[in-house]
Amino acid sequence: MNQYDLVVVGSGPAGRRAAIQAAKLGKKVLVVEQGKRVGGVSVHTGTIPSKTLRETALNLTGWRERGFYGRAYRVKQEISADDLRRRLLITLDHEVEVLEHQFARNRVQHLRGKASFIDPLTLQIVKDDGETIRVSGTSILLAVGTKPFRPSYIPFDGKTVLDSDELLEIEDLPRSLAVIGAGVIGIEYATIFSALDTHVTVIDPKTTMLDFIDREIVEDFTYQLRDRNVKLHLGQKAEKVERTADGKCSITLDSGRVIGCEMVLFAAGRMGATDTLNLPAAGLEADSRGRLSVNPETFQTSVPNIYAAGDVVGFPSLASTSMEQGRIAARVAVGAIAKEPPKFFPYGIYAVPEISTCGLTEEEVKERGIAYECGIARFRETSRGHIMGLDSGLLKLIFSLKTRRLLGVHIVGEGATELVHIGQAVLNLKGTVEYFVENTFNYPTLAEAYKIAGLDAGNRMGELISRG
Ligand SMILES: Cc1cc2nc3c(=O)[nH]c(=O)nc-3n(C[C@H](O)[C@H](O)[C@H](O)COP(=O)(O)OP(=O)(O)OC[C@H]3O[C@@H](n4cnc5c(N)ncnc54)[C@H](O)[C@@H]3O)c2cc1C
């Protein structure tokens, strides 16, 4: 009775997409989720809450209108943590509702409880009331995601020293915030709080940040952060974090510098949530960061009937890519044909301003010895940018001189995470600089920046000699 074609552990983007895919192929599917509600990190503590918070912060502060009305412009003078939470709860309810409906419509069963292996085909599920049941799957997909890394030298208290899950529960907005970790999550929250008028300091032992992003884009982004008075302490390690007698915090850096602040966000890494799965019973082992290795084409682990997808398998650790991984894993698991996804996927960083990128960076193009040309457009060159009052925003296209094909698109500025998809389509369809030079774009739009950047590169690349 408790035998399924596919048992999925975890209901985040990878798990839910896998479950629905297998169910659509007529399979009997069970999703096991230990959280109170389905949706995973993505819905409850990661993607959706942070993006909702960002949207609320930008709306209530009037951030997008400041180009016209000046830096002092505010839609709401006093913004509270409650203002931010209200929209969050409504959004999360909608997300969960849609997901539960998808499961019901596709006859995906779901069970609340914590799963661990008994053997490679059998899981034990411990429910909240302590009841234990066993389920078996011809295939099992581990889509357990990650949880924040919480080193013992950080005195987390859930109120003033927090990880990124706890940040969503704060009762008051801090006047000053130190973010330890200049990765994507740290930078997103640092810039959101900076938009909310919190004094923000970012600390990271590395001298550079967002290393997988084109350097020119990071430089432009960093300039904007400094211009807003975000303090960047890169190349410095936070050695000690303490709470002080006045209820604040103090961080001692290895340089000897001491930073005082009202709140500390520790956002330096996440661990695969594999510690409670009893992996040895299935013949599996995680790495030191709790991650599982898989065949990147099939998402099969070293145990043939066990698959893993999503953040638990590591980079790029995005909701978007997790969904695709889950879909492919489910198709392979139930014996359906699974095509490899297109080569280039977009990466979105929802900082303020947004960054988005697809394809090769200029540094990668140089490393590969490809002869190239770049085209640059600034949003303030577009009529839409004038209408919106934008004084920042940069779009960079990289083309091969030999094939004239687009190699990479890199954007920082308003709407970057939406705009990138034009470049992504051209990249995956192997388009050339001529696409941008010859096509008409809606006017006035920010997408017109593609045309400007295409012309910029095209002018230097010269005309196409033979036109067939
Ligand atoms: C602050 C933050 C912001 C982010 N922003 C973005 C963004 O803007 N865009 C983007 O694409 N990605 C973003 N991400 C990343 C995105 O959230 C993850 O890539 C995505 O959630 C990974 O999905 P997943 O399916 O691997 O699992 P998760 O979403 O991590 O879900 C895993 C689920 O498995 C459950 N589980 C774990 N162990 C067990 C067990 N033993 N038994 C039962 N259930 C179990 C957990 O309770 C959890 O619900 C963000 C992440 C964070 C933390």
Coordinates of C-alpha atoms in Angstrom, one line a residue, residues 181-411:
G181 CA 29.2 37.2 3.9
A182 CA 29.3 39.1 0.6
G183 CA 27.7 36.2 -1.3
V184 CA 24.4 36.5 -3.2
I185 CA 22.1 36.2 -0.1
G186 CA 24.3 38.6 2.0
I187 CA 24.4 41.2 -0.8
E188 CA 20.7 41.0 -1.5
Y189 CA 19.7 41.7 2.1
A190 CA 22.5 44.3 2.6
T191 CA 21.1 46.4 -0.3
I192 CA 17.5 45.9 0.6
F193 CA 18.2 47.2 4.1
S194 CA 20.2 50.0 2.7
A195 CA 17.2 51.0 0.6
L196 CA 15.3 51.0 3.9
D197 CA 17.7 53.6 5.3
T198 CA 19.5 51.2 7.6
H199 CA 23.3 51.8 7.8
V200 CA 24.8 48.7 6.3
T201 CA 28.3 47.3 6.6
V202 CA 29.3 44.2 4.6
I203 CA 32.2 42.0 5.8
D204 CA 33.9 39.2 3.9
P205 CA 37.3 37.6 4.1
K206 CA 37.6 37.6 0.3
T207 CA 38.9 40.8 -1.4
T208 CA 36.4 40.5 -4.2
M209 CA 32.7 39.7 -4.3
L210 CA 30.3 37.9 -6.7
D211 CA 33.3 36.4 -8.5
F212 CA 31.2 34.6 -11.1
I213 CA 29.8 37.9 -12.4
D214 CA 31.5 40.0 -15.1
R215 CA 34.0 42.4 -13.3
E216 CA 32.8 45.5 -15.1
I217 CA 29.2 44.8 -13.8
V218 CA 30.5 44.2 -10.2
E219 CA 32.6 47.5 -10.4
D220 CA 29.5 49.5 -11.5
F221 CA 27.4 47.8 -8.7
T222 CA 30.1 48.4 -6.1
Y223 CA 30.3 52.1 -7.1
Q224 CA 26.6 52.4 -6.5
L225 CA 26.8 50.8 -3.1
R226 CA 29.6 53.0 -2.0
D227 CA 27.7 56.0 -3.4
R228 CA 24.8 55.0 -1.0
N229 CA 27.2 54.8 1.9
V230 CA 27.2 51.0 2.2
K231 CA 30.5 50.2 3.9
L232 CA 32.4 47.3 2.3
H233 CA 35.0 45.6 4.5
L234 CA 36.3 43.1 2.0
G235 CA 39.5 41.1 2.6
Q236 CA 38.7 41.2 6.3
K237 CA 37.5 38.3 8.5
A238 CA 35.0 38.7 11.3
E239 CA 36.9 37.1 14.2
K240 CA 34.6 37.8 17.0
V241 CA 30.9 38.7 17.3
E242 CA 29.6 39.8 20.7
R243 CA 26.5 41.3 22.1
T244 CA 27.2 44.4 24.1
A245 CA 25.6 45.5 27.4
D246 CA 23.4 48.1 25.7
G247 CA 21.8 45.3 23.6
K248 CA 23.8 46.1 20.5
C249 CA 26.5 44.0 18.8
S250 CA 30.2 44.4 18.2
I251 CA 32.3 42.7 15.5
T252 CA 36.0 42.5 15.8
L253 CA 37.7 42.1 12.4
D254 CA 41.1 40.4 11.9
S255 CA 42.5 43.8 11.0
G256 CA 41.8 44.9 14.6
R257 CA 38.9 47.1 13.5
V258 CA 35.8 47.0 15.7
I259 CA 32.4 47.5 14.1
G260 CA 29.3 48.4 16.2
C261 CA 25.8 47.7 15.0
E262 CA 22.3 47.0 16.1
M263 CA 21.9 43.7 14.2
V264 CA 24.2 41.1 12.6
L265 CA 23.2 39.0 9.7
F266 CA 25.4 35.9 9.2
A267 CA 25.0 34.9 5.6
A268 CA 28.2 33.1 4.9
G269 CA 27.2 29.8 3.3
R270 CA 24.6 27.1 3.5
M271 CA 24.8 23.3 4.2
G272 CA 23.1 20.5 2.4
A273 CA 20.2 19.2 4.6
T274 CA 21.4 15.6 4.5
D275 CA 22.5 15.1 8.1
T276 CA 19.2 13.5 9.2
L277 CA 18.6 11.3 6.2
N278 CA 20.6 8.3 7.5
L279 CA 22.5 8.2 4.2
P280 CA 24.7 5.2 5.1
A281 CA 21.6 3.0 5.2
A282 CA 21.2 3.8 1.5
G283 CA 24.9 3.4 0.7
L284 CA 25.3 7.1 0.2
E285 CA 27.7 9.7 1.6
A286 CA 27.5 13.5 1.5
D287 CA 30.6 15.8 1.2
S288 CA 31.8 18.1 4.0
R289 CA 29.1 20.6 3.2
G290 CA 26.3 18.1 3.2
R291 CA 26.1 18.0 -0.5
L292 CA 25.5 14.9 -2.7
S293 CA 27.2 14.2 -6.0
V294 CA 25.2 13.2 -9.0
N295 CA 25.6 12.5 -12.7
P296 CA 24.9 16.0 -14.1
E297 CA 22.9 14.6 -17.0
T298 CA 20.6 12.3 -15.1
F299 CA 20.8 13.5 -11.5
Q300 CA 21.4 9.9 -10.4
T301 CA 23.5 9.3 -7.3
S302 CA 25.9 6.5 -7.0
V303 CA 22.9 4.3 -6.0
P304 CA 21.0 3.8 -9.2
N305 CA 17.4 4.2 -7.9
I306 CA 18.3 7.2 -5.8
Y307 CA 18.3 10.7 -7.4
A308 CA 19.2 14.1 -6.0
A309 CA 18.3 17.5 -7.4
G310 CA 18.2 21.2 -6.4
D311 CA 20.5 22.9 -3.9
V312 CA 21.6 19.7 -2.3
V313 CA 23.7 19.0 -5.4
G314 CA 25.4 22.4 -5.3
F315 CA 26.0 25.2 -7.8
P316 CA 24.1 27.1 -9.1
S317 CA 21.7 26.6 -6.2
L318 CA 18.8 28.6 -7.7
A319 CA 15.1 27.9 -7.6
S320 CA 15.0 28.2 -11.4
T321 CA 17.7 25.6 -12.1
S322 CA 16.4 23.4 -9.2
M323 CA 13.0 23.1 -11.0
E324 CA 14.7 21.9 -14.2
Q325 CA 16.9 19.5 -12.4
G326 CA 13.9 18.0 -10.6
R327 CA 12.0 17.6 -13.9
I328 CA 14.9 15.9 -15.6
A329 CA 15.5 13.6 -12.6
A330 CA 11.9 12.6 -12.5
R331 CA 11.8 11.8 -16.3
V332 CA 14.9 9.7 -16.0
A333 CA 13.6 8.0 -12.9
V334 CA 10.4 6.9 -14.6
G335 CA 12.0 5.9 -17.8
A336 CA 10.9 8.9 -20.0
I337 CA 13.2 10.7 -22.5
A338 CA 15.0 13.6 -20.8
K339 CA 16.6 16.2 -23.0
E340 CA 19.6 18.1 -21.6
P341 CA 18.6 21.7 -20.8
P342 CA 20.0 24.5 -23.1
K343 CA 23.6 25.4 -22.4
F344 CA 23.0 28.9 -21.0
F345 CA 20.8 29.7 -18.1
P346 CA 20.3 33.1 -16.5
Y347 CA 21.5 34.0 -13.0
G348 CA 19.6 36.7 -11.2
I349 CA 20.8 38.6 -8.1
Y350 CA 17.9 40.6 -6.7
A351 CA 20.0 43.2 -5.0
V352 CA 19.2 46.9 -5.2
P353 CA 20.1 47.4 -8.0
E354 CA 19.5 44.0 -9.7
I355 CA 22.2 42.1 -11.5
S356 CA 21.5 39.5 -14.1
T357 CA 23.8 37.6 -16.3
C358 CA 23.8 34.8 -18.9
G359 CA 26.7 33.2 -20.8
L360 CA 30.4 34.0 -20.6
T361 CA 31.9 36.9 -18.7
E362 CA 34.6 39.0 -20.3
E363 CA 37.1 37.3 -18.0
E364 CA 36.1 33.9 -19.2
V365 CA 36.2 34.9 -22.8
K366 CA 39.8 36.2 -22.3
E367 CA 40.8 33.0 -20.5
R368 CA 39.6 30.9 -23.4
G369 CA 41.6 33.1 -25.9
I370 CA 38.5 34.0 -27.9
A371 CA 38.8 37.2 -30.0
Y372 CA 35.9 39.4 -28.9
E373 CA 34.2 42.8 -28.9
C374 CA 31.9 44.3 -26.3
G375 CA 28.9 46.6 -26.7
I376 CA 27.8 48.8 -23.8
A377 CA 24.5 50.7 -23.3
R378 CA 23.6 52.8 -20.3
F379 CA 19.9 52.9 -19.3
R380 CA 20.2 56.7 -19.2
E381 CA 20.7 56.6 -23.0
T382 CA 17.2 55.2 -23.5
S383 CA 14.1 57.2 -23.6
R384 CA 12.5 54.8 -21.2
G385 CA 15.3 55.5 -18.8
H386 CA 14.6 59.2 -19.0
I387 CA 10.9 58.6 -18.3
M388 CA 11.8 56.5 -15.3
G389 CA 14.3 59.0 -14.1
L390 CA 17.1 56.4 -14.1
D391 CA 20.7 57.7 -13.7
S392 CA 22.2 54.2 -13.5
G393 CA 21.9 50.9 -15.3
L394 CA 24.3 49.2 -17.6
L395 CA 23.9 46.5 -20.2
K396 CA 27.0 44.8 -21.7
L397 CA 27.0 42.4 -24.6
I398 CA 30.0 40.3 -25.6
F399 CA 30.4 39.0 -29.2
S400 CA 32.9 36.7 -30.9
L401 CA 34.8 38.5 -33.6
K402 CA 35.1 35.3 -35.6
T403 CA 31.5 34.1 -35.6
R404 CA 29.9 37.4 -34.6
R405 CA 27.8 35.3 -32.1
L406 CA 26.6 36.6 -28.8
L407 CA 28.8 35.1 -26.0
G408 CA 27.4 36.8 -22.9
V409 CA 24.9 39.3 -21.6
H410 CA 25.5 41.1 -18.3
I411 CA 23.2 43.7 -16.8

